[in-house]
PDB file of C-alpha atoms in Angstrom:
ATOM      1  CA  MET A  24      17.257  -9.763 -15.077  1.00 29.00           C
ATOM      2  CA  THR A  25      16.604 -10.771 -11.481  1.00 38.00           C
ATOM      3  CA  TYR A  26      17.721  -8.911  -8.287  1.00 37.00           C
ATOM      4  CA  ALA A  27      20.576 -11.441  -7.785  1.00 38.00           C
ATOM      5  CA  ASP A  28      21.726 -11.122 -11.446  1.00 37.00           C
ATOM      6  CA  ARG A  29      22.184  -7.406 -11.292  1.00 34.00           C
ATOM      7  CA  PRO A  30      25.819  -6.536 -11.203  1.00 37.00           C
ATOM      8  CA  ASP A  31      25.389  -3.336  -9.185  1.00 41.00           C
ATOM      9  CA  VAL A  32      23.580  -5.231  -6.263  1.00 36.00           C
ATOM     10  CA  PRO A  33      25.486  -7.352  -3.689  1.00 40.00           C
ATOM     11  CA  PRO A  34      24.214 -10.934  -3.461  1.00 42.00           C
ATOM     12  CA  VAL A  35      21.551 -11.695  -0.934  1.00 43.00           C
ATOM     13  CA  PRO A  36      22.490 -14.430   1.649  1.00 44.00           C
ATOM     14  CA  ASP A  37      20.965 -17.813   0.823  1.00 44.00           C
ATOM     15  CA  VAL A  38      18.242 -17.964   3.402  1.00 41.00           C
ATOM     16  CA  PRO A  39      14.980 -19.791   3.446  1.00 42.00           C
ATOM     17  CA  PRO A  40      11.844 -18.208   2.093  1.00 42.00           C
ATOM     18  CA  VAL A  41       9.630 -16.474   4.723  1.00 41.00           C
ATOM     19  CA  PRO A  42       6.093 -18.097   5.001  1.00 38.00           C
ATOM     20  CA  GLY A  43       3.128 -15.826   5.039  1.00 37.00           C
ATOM     21  CA  GLY A  44       3.454 -12.062   5.587  1.00 36.00           C
ATOM     22  CA  PRO A  45       3.279  -9.543   2.849  1.00 36.00           C
ATOM     23  CA  GLY A  46       2.246 -10.997  -0.431  1.00 33.00           C
ATOM     24  CA  GLY A  47       0.379 -13.892   1.198  1.00 30.00           C
ATOM     25  CA  PRO A  48      -3.299 -14.536   1.281  1.00 28.00           C
ATOM     26  CA  ALA A  49      -5.511 -11.701   2.259  1.00 31.00           C
ATOM     27  CA  ALA A  50      -8.000 -12.110   5.126  1.00 29.00           C
ATOM     28  CA  LEU A  51     -11.009 -10.416   6.443  1.00 29.00           C
ATOM     29  CA  ALA A  52     -11.306  -8.383   9.611  1.00 30.00           C
ATOM     30  CA  SER A  53     -14.720  -7.707  11.169  1.00 31.00           C
ATOM     31  CA  PRO A  54     -16.827  -5.566   8.794  1.00 31.00           C
ATOM     32  CA  GLY A  55     -17.150  -2.836  11.349  1.00 34.00           C
ATOM     33  CA  GLY A  56     -14.970   0.339  11.665  1.00 38.00           C
ATOM     34  CA  GLN A  57     -11.449   0.029  13.003  1.00 42.00           C
ATOM     35  CA  PRO A  58      -9.778   2.388  15.527  1.00 43.00           C
ATOM     36  CA  PRO A  59      -6.573   4.155  14.631  1.00 44.00           C
ATOM     37  CA  PRO A  60      -3.279   2.683  15.922  1.00 45.00           C
ATOM     38  CA  GLY A  61      -2.338   3.362  19.492  1.00 44.00           C
ATOM     39  CA  PRO A  62       0.324   5.796  20.555  1.00 42.00           C
ATOM     40  CA  SER A  63       3.170   3.259  19.960  1.00 76.00           C
ATOM     41  CA  ALA A  64       3.412   4.448  16.257  1.00 86.00           C
ATOM     42  CA  ALA A  65       6.133   6.941  17.154  1.00 92.00           C
ATOM     43  CA  ALA A  66       8.011   4.327  19.211  1.00 94.00           C
ATOM     44  CA  ASP A  67       7.803   1.940  16.179  1.00 96.00           C
ATOM     45  CA  VAL A  68       9.203   4.637  13.806  1.00 96.00           C
ATOM     46  CA  GLU A  69      12.049   5.243  16.254  1.00 96.00           C
ATOM     47  CA  LEU A  70      12.836   1.498  16.424  1.00 97.00           C
ATOM     48  CA  LEU A  71      12.788   1.138  12.612  1.00 98.00           C
ATOM     49  CA  ALA A  72      14.807   4.284  12.003  1.00 97.00           C
ATOM     50  CA  HIS A  73      17.534   3.686  14.462  1.00 97.00           C
ATOM     51  CA  GLY A  74      17.634  -0.069  15.299  1.00 97.00           C
ATOM     52  CA  GLU A  75      20.217  -2.572  14.105  1.00 97.00           C
ATOM     53  CA  LEU A  76      18.866  -4.563  11.034  1.00 97.00           C
ATOM     54  CA  THR A  77      19.512  -8.129  10.721  1.00 96.00           C
ATOM     55  CA  VAL A  78      18.446 -10.056   7.584  1.00 95.00           C
ATOM     56  CA  ARG A  79      16.594 -13.251   8.341  1.00 93.00           C
ATOM     57  CA  GLY A  80      14.979 -14.328   5.050  1.00 92.00           C
ATOM     58  CA  GLN A  81      13.770 -13.158   1.678  1.00 91.00           C
ATOM     59  CA  VAL A  82      10.242 -13.089   0.340  1.00 85.00           C
ATOM     60  CA  ARG A  83      10.855 -14.678  -2.977  1.00 81.00           C
ATOM     61  CA  GLU A  84       7.563 -14.138  -4.556  1.00 78.00           C
ATOM     62  CA  ALA A  85       7.965 -10.369  -4.639  1.00 80.00           C
ATOM     63  CA  SER A  86       8.774  -8.571  -7.863  1.00 83.00           C
ATOM     64  CA  ASN A  87      11.513  -6.485  -6.157  1.00 90.00           C
ATOM     65  CA  ALA A  88      13.855  -7.356  -3.437  1.00 93.00           C
ATOM     66  CA  VAL A  89      11.955  -7.860  -0.115  1.00 95.00           C
ATOM     67  CA  LEU A  90      13.951  -8.899   2.833  1.00 95.00           C
ATOM     68  CA  PHE A  91      12.597 -10.144   6.154  1.00 95.00           C
ATOM     69  CA  CYS A  92      14.458  -8.740   9.101  1.00 97.00           C
ATOM     70  CA  THR A  93      14.630  -8.111  12.765  1.00 97.00           C
ATOM     71  CA  VAL A  94      15.337  -4.693  14.081  1.00 98.00           C
ATOM     72  CA  ALA A  95      16.688  -4.092  17.634  1.00 97.00           C
ATOM     73  CA  HIS A  96      17.082  -0.876  19.609  1.00 96.00           C
ATOM     74  CA  ARG A  97      17.448  -0.094  23.259  1.00 94.00           C
ATOM     75  CA  GLY A  98      16.265  -3.401  24.381  1.00 94.00           C
ATOM     76  CA  ARG A  99      13.307  -3.619  22.042  1.00 94.00           C
ATOM     77  CA  GLU A 100      13.198  -5.999  18.995  1.00 96.00           C
ATOM     78  CA  ALA A 101      10.616  -6.385  16.224  1.00 96.00           C
ATOM     79  CA  ASP A 102      10.165  -8.098  12.785  1.00 96.00           C
ATOM     80  CA  CYS A 103      10.269  -5.772   9.845  1.00 97.00           C
ATOM     81  CA  VAL A 104      10.461  -5.675   5.926  1.00 97.00           C
ATOM     82  CA  TYR A 105      13.463  -4.093   4.300  1.00 97.00           C
ATOM     83  CA  LYS A 106      13.319  -3.270   0.659  1.00 97.00           C
ATOM     84  CA  PRO A 107      16.626  -1.885  -0.597  1.00 97.00           C
ATOM     85  CA  VAL A 108      16.581   0.674  -3.414  1.00 96.00           C
ATOM     86  CA  ALA A 109      19.305  -1.295  -5.150  1.00 94.00           C
ATOM     87  CA  GLY A 110      16.815  -4.255  -5.459  1.00 94.00           C
ATOM     88  CA  GLU A 111      14.231  -2.229  -7.288  1.00 94.00           C
ATOM     89  CA  ARG A 112      13.393  -3.296 -10.908  1.00 92.00           C
ATOM     90  CA  PRO A 113      13.183  -0.425 -13.364  1.00 91.00           C
ATOM     91  CA  LEU A 114       9.690   0.649 -14.503  1.00 91.00           C
ATOM     92  CA  TRP A 115       8.852   2.512 -17.679  1.00 88.00           C
ATOM     93  CA  ASP A 116       6.493   4.916 -15.984  1.00 88.00           C
ATOM     94  CA  PHE A 117       8.376   5.638 -12.663  1.00 93.00           C
ATOM     95  CA  PRO A 118      11.804   7.184 -12.161  1.00 89.00           C
ATOM     96  CA  ASP A 119      14.415   4.526 -11.189  1.00 92.00           C
ATOM     97  CA  GLY A 120      15.209   4.251  -7.544  1.00 93.00           C
ATOM     98  CA  THR A 121      12.174   6.017  -6.244  1.00 96.00           C
ATOM     99  CA  LEU A 122       9.931   3.174  -4.998  1.00 97.00           C
ATOM    100  CA  ALA A 123      11.228   3.277  -1.458  1.00 98.00           C
ATOM    101  CA  GLN A 124      10.494   6.952  -1.107  1.00 98.00           C
ATOM    102  CA  ARG A 125       6.924   6.404  -2.324  1.00 98.00           C
ATOM    103  CA  GLU A 126       6.292   3.828   0.171  1.00 98.00           C
ATOM    104  CA  VAL A 127       7.361   6.206   2.942  1.00 98.00           C
ATOM    105  CA  ALA A 128       5.196   9.036   1.465  1.00 98.00           C
ATOM    106  CA  ALA A 129       2.203   6.623   1.451  1.00 98.00           C
ATOM    107  CA  TYR A 130       2.858   6.150   5.160  1.00 98.00           C
ATOM    108  CA  GLU A 131       3.072   9.816   5.870  1.00 98.00           C
ATOM    109  CA  LEU A 132      -0.303  10.450   4.008  1.00 98.00           C
ATOM    110  CA  SER A 133      -1.836   7.519   5.892  1.00 98.00           C
ATOM    111  CA  GLU A 134      -0.755   9.118   9.225  1.00 97.00           C
ATOM    112  CA  ALA A 135      -2.169  12.524   8.208  1.00 97.00           C
ATOM    113  CA  THR A 136      -5.622  10.968   7.585  1.00 97.00           C
ATOM    114  CA  GLY A 137      -5.601   9.576  11.143  1.00 96.00           C
ATOM    115  CA  TRP A 138      -6.720   6.170   9.831  1.00 96.00           C
ATOM    116  CA  GLY A 139      -3.431   4.409  10.319  1.00 96.00           C
ATOM    117  CA  LEU A 140      -3.838   2.205   7.302  1.00 97.00           C
ATOM    118  CA  VAL A 141      -0.100   1.793   6.401  1.00 97.00           C
ATOM    119  CA  PRO A 142       2.300   0.159   8.971  1.00 97.00           C
ATOM    120  CA  PRO A 143       5.067   2.399  10.335  1.00 97.00           C
ATOM    121  CA  THR A 144       7.596   2.941   7.511  1.00 98.00           C
ATOM    122  CA  VAL A 145      10.961   4.881   7.310  1.00 98.00           C
ATOM    123  CA  LEU A 146      13.660   5.413   4.827  1.00 98.00           C
ATOM    124  CA  ARG A 147      17.091   4.539   6.129  1.00 98.00           C
ATOM    125  CA  ASP A 148      20.424   2.803   5.415  1.00 97.00           C
ATOM    126  CA  GLY A 149      20.663  -0.938   5.688  1.00 97.00           C
ATOM    127  CA  PRO A 150      22.864  -3.946   4.921  1.00 95.00           C
ATOM    128  CA  TYR A 151      22.324  -3.441   1.104  1.00 95.00           C
ATOM    129  CA  GLY A 152      22.155   0.430   1.251  1.00 96.00           C
ATOM    130  CA  GLU A 153      19.374   2.771   1.428  1.00 97.00           C
ATOM    131  CA  GLY A 154      15.818   1.385   1.508  1.00 97.00           C
ATOM    132  CA  MET A 155      12.379   1.226   2.933  1.00 98.00           C
ATOM    133  CA  VAL A 156      12.008  -0.392   6.332  1.00 98.00           C
ATOM    134  CA  GLN A 157       8.416  -1.252   7.471  1.00 98.00           C
ATOM    135  CA  LEU A 158       7.040  -2.934  10.576  1.00 97.00           C
ATOM    136  CA  TRP A 159       6.079  -6.556   9.819  1.00 95.00           C
ATOM    137  CA  ILE A 160       2.314  -7.352  10.257  1.00 91.00           C
ATOM    138  CA  GLU A 161       1.172 -10.762  11.135  1.00 88.00           C
ATOM    139  CA  ALA A 162      -2.046 -11.200   9.156  1.00 86.00           C
ATOM    140  CA  ASP A 163      -5.081 -12.931  10.472  1.00 80.00           C
ATOM    141  CA  LEU A 164      -5.897 -15.456   7.831  1.00 75.00           C
ATOM    142  CA  GLY A 165      -9.371 -16.352   9.112  1.00 67.00           C
ATOM    143  CA  ALA A 166     -11.482 -15.111   6.300  1.00 53.00           C
ATOM    144  CA  ASN A 167     -11.132 -13.553   2.828  1.00 74.00           C
ATOM    145  CA  LEU A 168     -11.550  -9.984   1.934  1.00 81.00           C
ATOM    146  CA  LEU A 169     -12.003 -11.021  -1.724  1.00 83.00           C
ATOM    147  CA  ALA A 170     -14.276 -13.775  -3.017  1.00 84.00           C
ATOM    148  CA  LEU A 171     -15.706 -15.218  -6.221  1.00 84.00           C
ATOM    149  CA  THR A 172     -19.296 -15.824  -6.424  1.00 86.00           C
ATOM    150  CA  GLU A 173     -21.424 -17.631  -9.101  1.00 84.00           C
ATOM    151  CA  GLY A 174     -24.396 -15.298  -8.701  1.00 80.00           C
ATOM    152  CA  GLU A 175     -25.027 -12.114 -10.454  1.00 83.00           C
ATOM    153  CA  GLU A 176     -25.196  -9.935  -7.287  1.00 86.00           C
ATOM    154  CA  ALA A 177     -22.581  -9.501  -4.638  1.00 86.00           C
ATOM    155  CA  GLY A 178     -24.878 -10.328  -1.733  1.00 88.00           C
ATOM    156  CA  GLU A 179     -25.112  -8.804   1.733  1.00 89.00           C
ATOM    157  CA  GLY A 180     -21.870  -7.587   3.171  1.00 92.00           C
ATOM    158  CA  TRP A 181     -20.067  -7.513  -0.232  1.00 93.00           C
ATOM    159  CA  LYS A 182     -19.402  -5.126  -3.035  1.00 94.00           C
ATOM    160  CA  ALA A 183     -19.141  -6.173  -6.720  1.00 92.00           C
ATOM    161  CA  VAL A 184     -15.828  -5.434  -8.548  1.00 90.00           C
ATOM    162  CA  GLY A 185     -16.577  -7.102 -11.943  1.00 85.00           C
ATOM    163  CA  PRO A 186     -16.437 -10.492 -13.717  1.00 83.00           C
ATOM    164  CA  ALA A 187     -13.486 -12.710 -13.535  1.00 79.00           C
ATOM    165  CA  GLN A 188     -12.455 -15.557 -15.752  1.00 73.00           C
ATOM    166  CA  VAL A 189     -12.141 -18.650 -13.697  1.00 71.00           C
ATOM    167  CA  GLY A 190     -11.896 -21.184 -16.563  1.00 71.00           C
ATOM    168  CA  GLU A 191     -11.833 -21.501 -20.246  1.00 73.00           C
ATOM    169  CA  ASP A 192     -15.568 -21.110 -20.551  1.00 73.00           C
ATOM    170  CA  ARG A 193     -16.688 -19.943 -17.183  1.00 79.00           C
ATOM    171  CA  THR A 194     -16.697 -16.549 -15.395  1.00 81.00           C
ATOM    172  CA  ALA A 195     -17.658 -15.605 -11.790  1.00 85.00           C
ATOM    173  CA  LEU A 196     -18.260 -12.280  -9.978  1.00 88.00           C
ATOM    174  CA  LEU A 197     -15.323 -10.881  -8.095  1.00 87.00           C
ATOM    175  CA  VAL A 198     -16.427  -9.098  -4.937  1.00 90.00           C
ATOM    176  CA  HIS A 199     -14.759  -7.512  -1.910  1.00 90.00           C
ATOM    177  CA  ALA A 200     -15.967  -6.991   1.728  1.00 91.00           C
ATOM    178  CA  ASP A 201     -18.278  -3.949   2.221  1.00 94.00           C
ATOM    179  CA  SER A 202     -16.095  -2.832   5.067  1.00 91.00           C
ATOM    180  CA  PRO A 203     -15.509   0.691   6.445  1.00 93.00           C
ATOM    181  CA  ALA A 204     -11.931  -0.290   6.695  1.00 93.00           C
ATOM    182  CA  LEU A 205     -11.574  -1.125   3.114  1.00 95.00           C
ATOM    183  CA  ARG A 206     -13.625   1.961   2.153  1.00 96.00           C
ATOM    184  CA  ARG A 207     -11.184   4.188   3.845  1.00 97.00           C
ATOM    185  CA  LEU A 208      -8.447   2.414   2.001  1.00 97.00           C
ATOM    186  CA  ALA A 209     -10.176   3.039  -1.245  1.00 97.00           C
ATOM    187  CA  VAL A 210     -10.175   6.791  -0.431  1.00 98.00           C
ATOM    188  CA  LEU A 211      -6.521   6.738   0.589  1.00 98.00           C
ATOM    189  CA  ASP A 212      -5.653   4.844  -2.685  1.00 98.00           C
ATOM    190  CA  ALA A 213      -7.499   7.507  -4.713  1.00 98.00           C
ATOM    191  CA  VAL A 214      -5.453  10.303  -2.946  1.00 98.00           C
ATOM    192  CA  ILE A 215      -2.077   8.576  -3.429  1.00 98.00           C
ATOM    193  CA  ASN A 216      -3.056   7.424  -7.032  1.00 97.00           C
ATOM    194  CA  ASN A 217      -2.113   3.742  -6.185  1.00 97.00           C
ATOM    195  CA  GLY A 218      -1.347   1.876  -9.347  1.00 95.00           C
ATOM    196  CA  ASP A 219      -1.301  -1.577  -7.817  1.00 93.00           C
ATOM    197  CA  ARG A 220      -3.896  -2.373  -5.092  1.00 95.00           C
ATOM    198  CA  LYS A 221      -3.992  -6.163  -5.028  1.00 91.00           C
ATOM    199  CA  GLY A 222      -5.562  -8.540  -2.685  1.00 88.00           C
ATOM    200  CA  GLY A 223      -2.308  -9.704  -1.274  1.00 87.00           C
ATOM    201  CA  HIS A 224      -1.661  -6.279  -0.146  1.00 92.00           C
ATOM    202  CA  LEU A 225      -4.291  -6.278   2.433  1.00 93.00           C
ATOM    203  CA  LEU A 226      -3.254  -7.428   5.964  1.00 92.00           C
ATOM    204  CA  PRO A 227      -5.845  -7.560   8.700  1.00 85.00           C
ATOM    205  CA  ALA A 228      -4.121  -7.760  12.131  1.00 82.00           C
ATOM    206  CA  PRO A 229      -5.484 -10.122  14.808  1.00 79.00           C
ATOM    207  CA  ASP A 230      -6.979  -7.103  16.615  1.00 80.00           C
ATOM    208  CA  GLY A 231      -9.176  -6.379  13.579  1.00 76.00           C
ATOM    209  CA  HIS A 232      -7.262  -3.458  12.210  1.00 85.00           C
ATOM    210  CA  VAL A 233      -6.684  -3.672   8.438  1.00 90.00           C
ATOM    211  CA  TYR A 234      -3.246  -2.546   7.183  1.00 95.00           C
ATOM    212  CA  ALA A 235      -2.171  -2.014   3.604  1.00 96.00           C
ATOM    213  CA  ILE A 236       1.285  -2.571   2.074  1.00 96.00           C
ATOM    214  CA  ASP A 237       3.249  -2.272  -1.101  1.00 96.00           C
ATOM    215  CA  HIS A 238       2.974   1.301  -2.026  1.00 97.00           C
ATOM    216  CA  GLY A 239       5.841   1.699  -4.418  1.00 97.00           C
ATOM    217  CA  VAL A 240       3.916   2.521  -7.514  1.00 96.00           C
ATOM    218  CA  THR A 241       2.041   5.600  -6.136  1.00 98.00           C
ATOM    219  CA  PHE A 242       2.009   9.391  -6.590  1.00 98.00           C
ATOM    220  CA  ASN A 243       2.392   9.379 -10.369  1.00 97.00           C
ATOM    221  CA  VAL A 244       1.262  12.724 -12.044  1.00 96.00           C
ATOM    222  CA  GLU A 245      -0.805  10.714 -14.434  1.00 94.00           C
ATOM    223  CA  ASP A 246      -3.994   8.774 -13.497  1.00 94.00           C
ATOM    224  CA  LYS A 247      -2.751   5.332 -12.520  1.00 93.00           C
ATOM    225  CA  LEU A 248      -5.441   4.137 -10.203  1.00 96.00           C
ATOM    226  CA  ARG A 249      -5.650   0.320 -10.465  1.00 95.00           C
ATOM    227  CA  THR A 250      -7.447  -1.522  -7.627  1.00 95.00           C
ATOM    228  CA  LEU A 251      -9.691  -4.333  -6.600  1.00 93.00           C
ATOM    229  CA  LEU A 252     -11.619  -1.871  -4.438  1.00 96.00           C
ATOM    230  CA  TRP A 253     -13.948  -0.488  -7.077  1.00 95.00           C
ATOM    231  CA  GLY A 254     -17.076  -1.512  -5.121  1.00 95.00           C
ATOM    232  CA  TRP A 255     -17.928   2.073  -4.248  1.00 97.00           C
ATOM    233  CA  ALA A 256     -17.089   3.659  -7.606  1.00 97.00           C
ATOM    234  CA  GLY A 257     -19.223   6.614  -8.179  1.00 97.00           C
ATOM    235  CA  GLU A 258     -20.989   6.531  -4.855  1.00 97.00           C
ATOM    236  CA  GLU A 259     -20.880   9.450  -2.431  1.00 98.00           C
ATOM    237  CA  LEU A 260     -18.038   9.596  -0.031  1.00 98.00           C
ATOM    238  CA  PRO A 261     -18.909   8.962   3.668  1.00 98.00           C
ATOM    239  CA  ALA A 262     -18.862  11.884   5.974  1.00 98.00           C
ATOM    240  CA  GLU A 263     -15.761  10.884   7.612  1.00 97.00           C
ATOM    241  CA  ALA A 264     -13.894  10.808   4.226  1.00 98.00           C
ATOM    242  CA  VAL A 265     -15.113  14.302   3.464  1.00 98.00           C
ATOM    243  CA  GLU A 266     -13.841  15.549   6.724  1.00 98.00           C
ATOM    244  CA  VAL A 267     -10.437  13.924   6.293  1.00 98.00           C
ATOM    245  CA  LEU A 268     -10.091  15.263   2.749  1.00 98.00           C
ATOM    246  CA  ALA A 269     -10.710  18.767   4.149  1.00 98.00           C
ATOM    247  CA  GLY A 270      -7.926  18.114   6.709  1.00 98.00           C
ATOM    248  CA  LEU A 271      -5.583  16.987   4.040  1.00 98.00           C
ATOM    249  CA  ARG A 272      -6.126  20.104   2.034  1.00 97.00           C
ATOM    250  CA  ASP A 273      -4.942  22.176   5.002  1.00 97.00           C
ATOM    251  CA  ALA A 274      -2.116  19.714   5.832  1.00 98.00           C
ATOM    252  CA  LEU A 275      -0.786  19.861   2.175  1.00 98.00           C
ATOM    253  CA  ALA A 276      -0.610  23.562   1.993  1.00 97.00           C
ATOM    254  CA  PRO A 277       2.933  24.779   0.976  1.00 97.00           C
ATOM    255  CA  GLY A 278       5.212  25.311   3.994  1.00 97.00           C
ATOM    256  CA  THR A 279       3.358  22.796   6.342  1.00 98.00           C
ATOM    257  CA  PRO A 280       5.233  20.006   7.947  1.00 98.00           C
ATOM    258  CA  LEU A 281       3.588  17.422   5.679  1.00 98.00           C
ATOM    259  CA  ALA A 282       4.227  19.312   2.556  1.00 98.00           C
ATOM    260  CA  THR A 283       7.803  19.777   3.553  1.00 98.00           C
ATOM    261  CA  ARG A 284       8.276  16.147   4.349  1.00 98.00           C
ATOM    262  CA  LEU A 285       6.676  15.123   1.129  1.00 98.00           C
ATOM    263  CA  ALA A 286       9.017  17.400  -0.910  1.00 98.00           C
ATOM    264  CA  GLU A 287      11.850  15.300   0.393  1.00 98.00           C
ATOM    265  CA  LEU A 288      10.349  12.152  -1.068  1.00 98.00           C
ATOM    266  CA  LEU A 289       8.584  13.223  -4.190  1.00 98.00           C
ATOM    267  CA  THR A 290       9.028  15.723  -6.997  1.00 97.00           C
ATOM    268  CA  ALA A 291       7.292  19.073  -6.931  1.00 97.00           C
ATOM    269  CA  ALA A 292       4.994  17.963  -9.837  1.00 98.00           C
ATOM    270  CA  GLU A 293       3.988  14.965  -7.827  1.00 98.00           C
ATOM    271  CA  VAL A 294       3.183  16.995  -4.765  1.00 98.00           C
ATOM    272  CA  ASP A 295       1.113  19.398  -6.951  1.00 98.00           C
ATOM    273  CA  ALA A 296      -0.760  16.459  -8.457  1.00 98.00           C
ATOM    274  CA  LEU A 297      -1.426  15.007  -5.026  1.00 98.00           C
ATOM    275  CA  ARG A 298      -2.942  18.363  -4.024  1.00 98.00           C
ATOM    276  CA  ALA A 299      -5.072  18.297  -7.137  1.00 98.00           C
ATOM    277  CA  ARG A 300      -6.477  14.868  -6.488  1.00 98.00           C
ATOM    278  CA  VAL A 301      -7.557  15.900  -3.011  1.00 98.00           C
ATOM    279  CA  GLU A 302      -9.173  18.958  -4.415  1.00 98.00           C
ATOM    280  CA  VAL A 303     -11.139  16.974  -7.044  1.00 98.00           C
ATOM    281  CA  LEU A 304     -12.280  14.332  -4.407  1.00 98.00           C
ATOM    282  CA  SER A 305     -13.367  17.214  -2.135  1.00 98.00           C
ATOM    283  CA  ARG A 306     -15.247  18.933  -4.905  1.00 97.00           C
ATOM    284  CA  THR A 307     -17.011  15.932  -6.409  1.00 97.00           C
ATOM    285  CA  GLY A 308     -17.744  14.278  -3.057  1.00 98.00           C
ATOM    286  CA  ARG A 309     -17.613  10.943  -4.679  1.00 98.00           C
ATOM    287  CA  HIS A 310     -15.502   7.832  -4.985  1.00 98.00           C
ATOM    288  CA  PRO A 311     -13.632   7.937  -8.416  1.00 96.00           C
ATOM    289  CA  GLU A 312     -14.649   5.704 -11.265  1.00 95.00           C
ATOM    290  CA  PRO A 313     -12.357   3.840 -13.739  1.00 92.00           C
ATOM    291  CA  SER A 314     -11.000   6.386 -16.322  1.00 83.00           C
ATOM    292  CA  GLY A 315     -11.116   4.000 -19.242  1.00 82.00           C
ATOM    293  CA  GLN A 316      -7.664   5.143 -20.300  1.00 79.00           C
ATOM    294  CA  TRP A 317      -5.725   2.770 -18.000  1.00 77.00           C
ATOM    295  CA  PRO A 318      -6.362  -0.851 -16.923  1.00 82.00           C
ATOM    296  CA  ALA A 319      -8.611  -0.496 -13.823  1.00 90.00           C
ATOM    297  CA  ILE A 320      -7.892  -3.994 -12.350  1.00 88.00           C
ATOM    298  CA  PRO A 321      -4.255  -4.862 -11.423  1.00 84.00           C
ATOM    299  CA  TRP A 322      -2.754  -8.238 -12.721  1.00 74.00           C
ATOM    300  CA  PRO A 323      -2.424 -10.593 -11.217  1.00 70.00           C
ATOM    301  CA  PRO A 324      -5.230  -9.582  -8.875  1.00 68.00           C
ATOM    302  CA  VAL A 325      -3.596 -11.176  -5.765  1.00 68.00           C
TER     303      VAL A 325
END
């Protein structure tokens, strides 16, 4: 049953599809590091939380309802994404109606790392009820973060993910960029237990900062990590990641502002599992490896 067919959801206006944006092709920023977002993040959150939402279009390729909107507040306007809870399709391994909260929780964790990997995201009421509202990121489509190579090695500047079937009798090596930005994201995904890190969820901005979107299937108490960013599996964590994890351990202690906020978005068991993942990563000091008990690569990969 599609979003429009569900009897408990009001019909979405017949508007044209939105070109590009979330779900579109991924692109590559420069392979160097990336600075954290500027001080406008708080202003963006205020705009998203209190501005007037106007639906402009629908991203039709998405599996759940994804509405392209503008948001206006006190003379400022921006593009954004609105995902109403009513448009979420039920999943067998996640409680119904919780994906929007998980998206906001992922943003809160991203901010706690200082890396600013997730665009400003809030939970608020909208034209179709409560939902997640996230700042729209215009991606730079100049180069790919992912590639297929005919060789057996990834090559300089790339990390191997694994073989991929590209024809009935032909395979190629799937690789991703060996980028500090993507490595940070691989750490964040391990922390939030991201079950769906696809190539189309990677959005490099024109200024070179890489953002990540679509975090609805995160924070499960069971190991659900599925990602295309396995290139560092088993390797030692970089020093900055070790430092960030130490900071997260303190920030997630019971009674802290972050722990209090996450308790509003996740279950107590999910917050406890989050703390446990941070502890394991800190203790081992290594990127996780596929567990073998769960498909390691999301499908479709883009």
